[in-house]
Amino acid sequence: MFGNRLHELESVLFQLEDVHPHVARLLRELSDINGALDEALIVAITDVRGVITYVNRQFCEMSQYKAEELIGQTHRIVNSGYHSKAFFRDMWRTIARGQVWRGEIRNRAKDGTYYWVDTIIVPCLNAKGKPYQYISFRNVVTRRKEVEERLQTLLATMPDLVAFLDGEGRLLQANDALLHFVGLDRDMYRGRSIEELLSAEVSGKALLRDLKRGMDEAWELKTSQIGESWISAKEDESPRVFQRTLVPVIEVDGRKSGLVALYRDVTEQKKMEWFLRRADKISAIAEMAAGIAHEIRNPIAAIRWSLEAMALRFPEAKKELSAMTDELARVDSIVGELLVLAKPTDAQFEAVRVVDVLEVVCLLLQSQARKQKVNIQVDIQDRDLAVFGQPNHLKQLFLNLMKNALEAMQEGGKLQIELKTSQQDYVTISIADDGPGIPPEVLPRLGEPFFTTKPNGTGLGLMTCHKIVRDHGGSLHIANRKPHGTHVEVRLPILKDGMLKRSGKCASGNEVSIEALAAGGRSEAWGHGKMRA
């Protein structure tokens, strides 16, 4: 049929040309087709047991075996070990039923190199419909497979979430990052629509729903869609910001052919943008505060003194005058926060041991914590961790953050404070509460001037915290906890010249004793790294 058999066929044709010219012409056409196949494809014939009975020149060149080395062997001689036994069982079951099998196989040549072949195996059937031999046609696709493998490696290592869908919205390919985020098994997602996956037991349904909405819009508009989405991997996790890019593939006749989806996590980038926007607003507020704060404070003091004097002269109006005095005190407090924003960033900086500041703040808040039935737990990994900063500003920073945490736990709970070092030579102070958490739509606005969710809030507390952290060269991040509560993380550059030795006195000059912290019968273990209030 192929190779040497062509010579036999040509001899027969020569004898038939004079006797049966029509038959000879048909046989010559068949000979030409067979010759073309022999040149273009890798061809092999096996019996029903898989023993090779014929190979063409292309097979020998690709496998680097001679024909006599292959005849009488099975294809195990070129088996690379890449495919599973189940793969070949499926192939044999298919062709044994008399059906054509198609697939891609990685083989190994005689010198140990590998090559990929796109394979079609055709059973030859006898009069009873049973296979008596198999003919395989193979086309080398090594280069394409190498490109695909490099693409697969690239997709597997990409932190972005990537998916390829067909024109019906069924998933064809997804990288490991997306499968892990959504909670999909590698063997269950191929060929399934978004609707089918949404009805399955997967964790990342928020992303699938977002992909479905964006996919429909991209196909309807027939153009790439770029946007941002807040998406949680799980229902009880804080959402993250993803930049979504959807590229529809449209045929010439307008039919939907497929879609490429890419989700990039830009949460940290957004945090930096929000931080810089807040910094700009803080700078503007600081300039305003520098010009008016002092001028406001003097008249306020005069008015308060006058109201206190009037309260003595007119006892019957004491209630109204007291309310006015309280409001003036609130105004004075706002002005005080504005003054903090207006102060130069490098004023009176010194070496500050962080644990000393935390001890003072815990002492100031112990009464409120006890009243609200809140346990303050402090975990100190190293008492000598120090930063270069302004003691009073750091005290105000932690006081504001811990007061916010206490106010979120009106029905009691646990306030966890942790002090440790991070890998980038930073001191990390974590403040975690058991409150209800923060609505996702509110998180990006925290720290904006005059934005507050408290009935009597000024919207300057967190803004001041951001200013203090920025002046100290650090960062401040706020996020929700699982299953509820809020987690605040402050990172400040560690003091490069070493750590302060414990002296029993905080950097602000206030004496803080272990006995004072333990007053009131509370258990205390600052010396061992933990304290309960």
Phi, psi and omega in degrees: 000316180236163173057242181300331181293336177296324179296319178297319181294321179296324178295318178296319180299320181300321182284332184271343188301323181277328185273310182232077184299324181292316178296320180297322180294318179296318180293326178292321177298318178296322179296320179295318179296315180297320178297320179295316178298321182297327180278328189269331189235160170275121186237139175214150176235136177230160173277185185292343177273353181093007179282131183288126177250342179204142171222146178265179184299321181298321178298315181295317181296319184286319183276344180069015174259150172281159182301319182292338176282337184266323181298131181092348176265168170261176181287000174298338181295336178246012180291127182271349184080005183285321186268153182281166176296326179297326179300311182285330175299317179297320179298312183293322178297321182294309184287332178293334176278001180085016181258151178285136178248137177233141178179175179246131186234138173263120179252167178238129179282175184298326182276005177094354178284158183252150174212147182258140177229134172277117195243139170234124178247122184249119176285137171262124189255145176273187183297335180271002180082014180258141179295136173244345172197166180233135176248126180247136176244127184231143176235130184289126180231029185302314183298317179297318180295324178296319177296317179297320180294320176296320177296317179298319178296318179298315180296320183295327183267352180290134175285340179289156177268120186234138178214147174241130181237154176272185184291347177263004179082020178265141181287124176262321184207142176214143181276171185299324182299317180290318180300318180292319182295317183277337182084039181261144174277142185300330184269357188249349190265332186299132177080002182260143180281166178298321179298319179295320180291325178295332179275353180271173180274083177237157185269326187266052182292336179298320179291319179297319178295320178295320178296320180297314180297313182294323180296314179299319180292319181296319179290324180293317181275346179056040178208159181298143180240126178237128180201186180234143181222142172268117186225136174253140176290326178227158185299327185264010179259152178293138181290153176241157183268126178241134170274121186256127175236120180239123183243108179282145175253115185246133177288168180300324181277007177092358180287148177286127181251327181177184181205139175251127181240133178225125177243121180246126179286113182243024183300311182295322178297319179294321178301318179295319178297317178297320180297317180292322177296318177297321181298320178296317180294320179299318180298319180294317179297321181297318178298319178294316183296321181300328183277333189240340188302311182296321181294328180285321188295322181296311177298325179298317179299318180296319180294320180297318179297321180293319180295321179295322177293319179295326179297327177287325182279329184234078182301329182293341180254017184300321182297313181294318181293325178294320178297320179294322179295320178297319180293323177294323177296323178294318177298318180297324178295319178298317179297323178299320178293323177295325179294324176298318180294331186274346185288147178301147185287339185252019184281127169056042176280144181205174177288126183232125174276121190296322183298328179295319179293317180296324179297317180296315182296316178298323178296319181291330185261000186298323181293314179296321180296316180296322181295323182268005181058046178251127175270124176264118179247125184242129179243110182252112179282329180208115183290341186266008178296129185227153176230166175261109186198187180259112188305313183292325178292319177296321177298317180294323178302306183289328178296315179298314184293318181286329175294320176301318180295317179296318180295337179280348182245066182293337181254023178089173180153205183229130176250115184256124177245130180229133179239122181206176175257153176249174186293335184265031179060043176241149169271129181247124177245117181253135178233114184235132180242171180255024182287190183283351183089184184240132178304138183305324182287344181271329185311313183294340185265354181299128181099354176288145180302128174067013173266124181210152174254000180274142181303321182247022181282158180259341184078015180248346184298303179292329176298318177296320178301314179299321179295316180297314180298317180296319179297334180266008177072025183246199180217155180226125180233138180235131180212163176277152179256165172260137354276347178203167181108177183233143178238124178245131180236124176249127178241125181234142180299132180289149180295123187286335186274016180110186183247150180286147175276145182294127182239350183083002180231131181282165186293342179278355177096001181269133176289132176230114182253154176298324181296322180295319180293330182272001183297150177088015177078014181277147175285141186217139179211042179302321182297338180257005176099358180221150178213141173244136176243000000 
